[in-house]
XYZ file of C-alpha atoms in Angstrom:
344
model
C -57.231 -39.130 -13.624
C -53.510 -40.008 -13.505
C -51.058 -37.836 -15.418
C -48.802 -39.818 -17.699
C -45.175 -38.746 -17.486
C -43.474 -39.396 -20.815
C -39.705 -39.342 -21.481
C -40.216 -36.103 -23.419
C -41.817 -34.437 -20.390
C -38.972 -35.617 -18.183
C -36.414 -34.188 -20.609
C -38.251 -30.842 -20.762
C -38.439 -30.701 -16.958
C -34.696 -31.300 -16.725
C -34.006 -28.507 -19.220
C -36.262 -26.085 -17.333
C -34.619 -27.041 -14.020
C -31.132 -26.570 -15.445
C -32.064 -23.185 -16.912
C -33.501 -22.042 -13.584
C -30.337 -23.164 -11.745
C -28.097 -21.434 -14.269
C -30.158 -18.284 -13.912
C -29.808 -18.328 -10.150
C -26.005 -18.678 -10.462
C -25.924 -15.770 -12.922
C -27.827 -13.623 -10.458
C -25.473 -14.646 -7.642
C -22.239 -13.397 -9.294
C -19.435 -13.012 -6.769
C -15.766 -12.313 -6.342
C -13.511 -13.419 -3.467
C -10.676 -11.253 -2.203
C -7.823 -11.834 0.232
C -6.695 -8.488 1.641
C -3.936 -7.423 4.021
C -5.663 -4.060 4.382
C -7.840 -3.678 7.431
C -11.528 -4.131 6.713
C -12.394 -0.502 7.468
C -9.903 0.673 4.834
C -11.420 -1.295 1.945
C -14.904 -2.638 2.756
C -16.811 0.631 2.157
C -15.579 0.573 -1.437
C -16.431 -3.118 -1.839
C -19.958 -2.472 -0.571
C -20.352 0.343 -3.098
C -19.157 -1.998 -5.864
C -21.800 -4.557 -4.893
C -24.448 -1.850 -4.777
C -23.581 -0.705 -8.300
C -22.976 -4.078 -9.987
C -24.890 -6.669 -7.969
C -21.664 -8.682 -7.642
C -21.178 -9.935 -4.092
C -17.705 -9.477 -2.622
C -16.455 -11.986 -0.059
C -13.601 -10.441 1.920
C -10.949 -12.200 4.005
C -8.444 -9.948 5.774
C -5.179 -10.903 7.445
C -1.409 -10.509 7.544
C 0.116 -10.181 4.073
C 2.706 -12.950 4.468
C 0.130 -15.279 6.061
C -2.340 -14.701 3.230
C 0.377 -15.291 0.642
C 1.337 -18.553 2.355
C -2.324 -19.551 2.323
C -2.602 -18.815 -1.396
C 0.449 -20.950 -2.117
C -0.842 -23.822 0.043
C -4.322 -23.735 -1.492
C -3.001 -23.794 -5.031
C -5.684 -24.428 -7.644
C -8.211 -25.026 -4.860
C -8.034 -21.468 -3.561
C -11.340 -19.597 -3.450
C -9.468 -16.290 -3.806
C -9.874 -14.372 -7.047
C -7.891 -11.331 -5.924
C -5.002 -10.624 -3.569
C -4.706 -7.042 -2.270
C -1.711 -6.002 -0.227
C 0.369 -2.967 0.665
C 3.896 -2.151 -0.484
C 5.611 -3.037 -3.742
C 7.922 -5.399 -1.853
C 4.971 -7.531 -0.729
C 3.510 -7.493 -4.242
C 6.848 -8.637 -5.634
C 6.858 -11.563 -3.212
C 3.481 -12.599 -4.618
C 4.846 -12.395 -8.169
C 7.875 -14.474 -7.178
C 5.552 -17.036 -5.544
C 3.698 -17.343 -8.879
C 0.238 -16.730 -7.418
C -0.860 -14.088 -9.956
C -1.990 -14.108 -13.575
C -1.819 -11.192 -15.998
C -4.484 -8.502 -15.722
C -6.111 -7.797 -19.080
C -7.603 -4.348 -18.623
C -7.088 -1.550 -21.094
C -8.642 0.825 -18.564
C -6.052 -0.047 -15.890
C -3.251 0.250 -18.444
C -4.335 3.728 -19.504
C -5.249 4.941 -16.022
C -2.247 3.901 -13.913
C 1.247 5.236 -14.738
C 3.649 2.478 -15.771
C 5.920 2.815 -12.727
C 2.956 2.128 -10.423
C 2.118 -1.262 -11.949
C 3.968 -4.505 -12.603
C 5.923 -4.553 -15.851
C 4.241 -7.863 -16.768
C 0.787 -6.722 -15.594
C 0.756 -9.153 -12.668
C -0.548 -6.432 -10.356
C -1.619 -2.806 -10.470
C -1.301 -0.038 -7.887
C -4.474 1.286 -6.241
C -3.263 4.087 -3.963
C -0.065 5.903 -3.003
C 1.535 6.635 0.318
C 4.543 8.901 0.773
C 7.297 8.262 3.346
C 8.714 11.677 4.256
C 10.540 13.050 7.271
C 8.560 14.294 10.291
C 10.148 16.826 12.631
C 9.526 18.902 15.736
C 9.265 22.584 14.730
C 10.322 23.509 18.280
C 13.621 21.633 18.122
C 14.486 21.329 14.431
C 15.255 24.019 11.882
C 13.862 22.568 8.609
C 16.588 24.372 6.646
C 18.972 21.830 8.204
C 17.062 18.983 6.542
C 17.747 17.957 2.960
C 17.146 14.336 1.974
C 17.230 10.780 3.340
C 21.003 10.601 2.992
C 21.442 13.671 5.223
C 19.834 11.774 8.121
C 23.222 10.104 8.574
C 24.862 13.468 9.443
C 26.428 13.874 12.877
C 24.004 16.673 13.781
C 21.217 14.081 14.140
C 23.030 11.807 16.584
C 20.564 10.282 19.078
C 17.713 12.266 17.493
C 15.981 9.904 15.020
C 13.032 7.526 15.478
C 12.318 4.898 12.831
C 10.827 1.408 12.643
C 12.853 -1.798 12.594
C 14.525 -3.378 9.585
C 11.847 -6.068 9.373
C 9.307 -3.418 8.385
C 8.522 -3.668 4.655
C 8.100 0.118 4.328
C 11.677 0.719 5.460
C 12.914 -2.148 3.297
C 11.376 -0.532 0.227
C 12.852 2.859 1.121
C 16.324 1.327 1.356
C 15.683 -0.649 -1.855
C 15.021 2.639 -3.655
C 18.126 4.271 -2.182
C 20.190 1.273 -3.295
C 19.100 1.878 -6.860
C 19.927 5.575 -6.648
C 23.251 5.438 -4.779
C 24.689 1.929 -4.913
C 25.532 -0.691 -2.306
C 28.670 0.739 -0.672
C 27.288 4.235 -0.222
C 24.063 2.912 1.298
C 25.916 0.519 3.586
C 27.946 3.447 4.983
C 24.768 5.526 5.229
C 22.867 2.805 7.094
C 25.647 2.389 9.668
C 25.712 6.137 10.354
C 21.920 6.266 10.465
C 21.846 3.535 13.120
C 24.292 5.575 15.186
C 21.779 8.435 15.063
C 18.852 6.411 16.446
C 17.360 7.947 19.588
C 16.209 4.500 20.695
C 16.154 0.896 19.547
C 13.466 0.703 16.839
C 10.099 -0.161 18.361
C 6.446 0.142 17.362
C 4.710 1.260 14.198
C 4.710 4.496 12.235
C 2.344 6.244 14.665
C 4.791 5.453 17.477
C 7.605 7.170 15.575
C 5.479 10.301 15.098
C 4.517 10.230 18.786
C 8.200 9.894 19.630
C 8.814 13.280 18.012
C 5.747 14.819 19.676
C 6.792 13.633 23.153
C 10.475 14.577 22.830
C 11.897 11.042 22.600
C 13.421 12.098 19.298
C 13.419 15.158 17.047
C 12.998 13.472 13.659
C 11.061 10.441 12.420
C 10.434 8.662 9.131
C 6.855 7.461 8.598
C 4.065 7.093 6.039
C 1.802 10.091 5.533
C -1.499 8.216 5.802
C -0.766 7.345 9.447
C -0.246 11.050 10.096
C -3.562 11.817 8.382
C -5.419 9.343 10.553
C -3.822 10.823 13.659
C -4.742 14.397 12.712
C -8.353 13.342 12.147
C -8.583 10.821 14.992
C -11.474 10.760 17.455
C -8.819 10.279 20.160
C -7.604 13.602 21.557
C -4.161 12.166 22.405
C -3.468 11.237 18.778
C -4.649 14.588 17.443
C -2.572 16.512 19.962
C 0.552 14.475 19.169
C 0.153 14.961 15.418
C -0.367 18.717 15.824
C 3.087 19.006 17.425
C 4.785 17.566 14.335
C 5.376 18.858 10.803
C 6.222 17.206 7.469
C 9.429 17.820 5.556
C 9.450 16.592 1.958
C 12.967 15.194 1.376
C 14.999 15.124 -1.839
C 13.039 17.861 -3.608
C 16.215 18.916 -5.404
C 17.064 15.309 -6.224
C 15.142 12.106 -6.848
C 12.081 13.197 -4.878
C 10.271 11.842 -1.821
C 9.916 8.082 -1.620
C 6.410 6.805 -2.433
C 4.937 3.301 -2.429
C 1.652 1.654 -3.362
C -1.124 -0.536 -2.175
C -1.849 -2.893 -5.065
C -3.958 -5.776 -6.283
C -3.612 -8.786 -8.579
C -5.836 -11.528 -9.957
C -4.868 -14.913 -8.540
C -3.512 -17.588 -10.863
C -6.434 -19.943 -10.151
C -9.220 -17.329 -9.973
C -12.692 -18.698 -10.728
C -14.258 -15.273 -11.338
C -11.797 -13.442 -13.575
C -14.349 -11.162 -15.229
C -15.773 -10.061 -11.877
C -12.257 -9.593 -10.504
C -11.325 -7.371 -13.449
C -14.503 -5.337 -12.964
C -13.614 -4.788 -9.306
C -10.076 -3.652 -10.159
C -11.452 -1.138 -12.646
C -13.986 0.063 -10.073
C -11.200 0.639 -7.525
C -9.410 2.737 -10.141
C -12.474 4.846 -10.901
C -12.287 8.542 -10.094
C -14.859 8.182 -7.298
C -12.935 5.343 -5.624
C -9.637 7.159 -5.969
C -11.156 10.237 -4.368
C -12.413 8.056 -1.498
C -8.864 6.827 -0.852
C -7.765 10.437 -0.461
C -10.666 11.453 1.769
C -11.059 8.360 3.971
C -7.558 6.837 4.009
C -5.452 9.992 3.526
C -3.625 8.248 0.694
C -2.734 9.812 -2.623
C -4.674 8.708 -5.727
C -2.648 6.464 -8.022
C -4.249 8.029 -11.088
C -3.566 11.602 -12.105
C -6.154 14.369 -12.082
C -8.100 13.214 -9.011
C -8.724 15.949 -6.444
C -6.889 15.545 -3.142
C -8.673 15.703 0.192
C -8.384 18.842 2.333
C -5.921 17.049 4.637
C -3.596 16.171 1.752
C -3.841 19.684 0.318
C -2.710 21.138 3.662
C 0.572 19.242 3.374
C 1.363 20.872 0.026
C 2.620 19.589 -3.301
C 5.867 17.666 -3.495
C 8.107 15.973 -6.027
C 7.730 12.181 -5.971
C 10.459 9.676 -6.674
C 9.348 8.079 -9.962
C 11.353 4.873 -9.505
C 9.624 1.749 -10.844
C 7.864 -0.212 -8.113
C 9.380 -3.363 -9.629
C 12.818 -2.230 -8.445
C 11.624 -1.977 -4.848
C 10.740 -5.665 -4.943
C 13.824 -6.747 -6.849
C 16.135 -4.977 -4.380
C 14.276 -6.145 -1.281
C 16.549 -9.058 -0.334
C 19.671 -6.948 -0.728
C 18.110 -4.132 1.291
C 17.303 -6.490 4.176
C 20.803 -7.983 4.152
C 22.392 -4.536 4.156
C 20.170 -3.188 6.947
C 20.935 -6.168 9.172
C 24.656 -5.886 8.435
C 24.522 -2.235 9.492
C 23.025 -3.215 12.861
C 19.558 -1.912 12.031
C 17.333 -4.161 14.146
């Protein structure tokens, strides 16, 4: 016997089909993130987020400037919901490129101190890294060290290792010093600092620390999380080099040691804003912040989170509480000044 298909049955079938499809989309919630952090330094947290929420995270990693250029080129067609990058200078470039939208999260606002997030809520800091002075205890008396400005003293001639002027970490350090001391004083400082270089700037932060360990120089400026990874490396060479070097926290009687952030923002054309906001809040949770300290050797951006044993060994220090916005705003001037001083 043939079954008669009436218009009503067709309409009901369409409704059922649409409901089933909508349900499958609801179950397949996702969020897409462009990240300049290496996969190993963020994916474990993203996997934990998926495990807890059921929201799939699609991760694309790459160079910060390349990812920003991609976001700009993709425009409203971008699949990215979030852009995560390191350094306030890089975050400021994203703000200037108009690729972010405001983050509406009361939790983020209450959890992260104001100077570690954008003044217009375009991005929020996730973790902190300090940029102190590293020295050889065999060749340097730490009582002779004081602050970043003292690195221009004649006693350090041919004794300093530091990265090039195109490194964003150094640009942000100089941007902070510009705010504290003014253009002319920092121009004079930069020229004298260049005269104290033990070699033409080469390599990354680990190379500067190794330079001190191997006697190429006596002093280096580098980020602490590189030092943490070296101390806990599975490569004996890196551990041995790090063990020959000590940290000096500069400017403890002044503005404090320079710190910077890794940070994240929701893209202007995000398709999954709610999921993106949930992920940001997850990354600011106490458990995630503790993971940053234990796995990445970075300092938690929120207060009250216990430091890892490695961070505790380095001791407490006074941080420079300059607004991260200023580091971005002064970036262009910092680069111009460094190049004018012969810092290559």
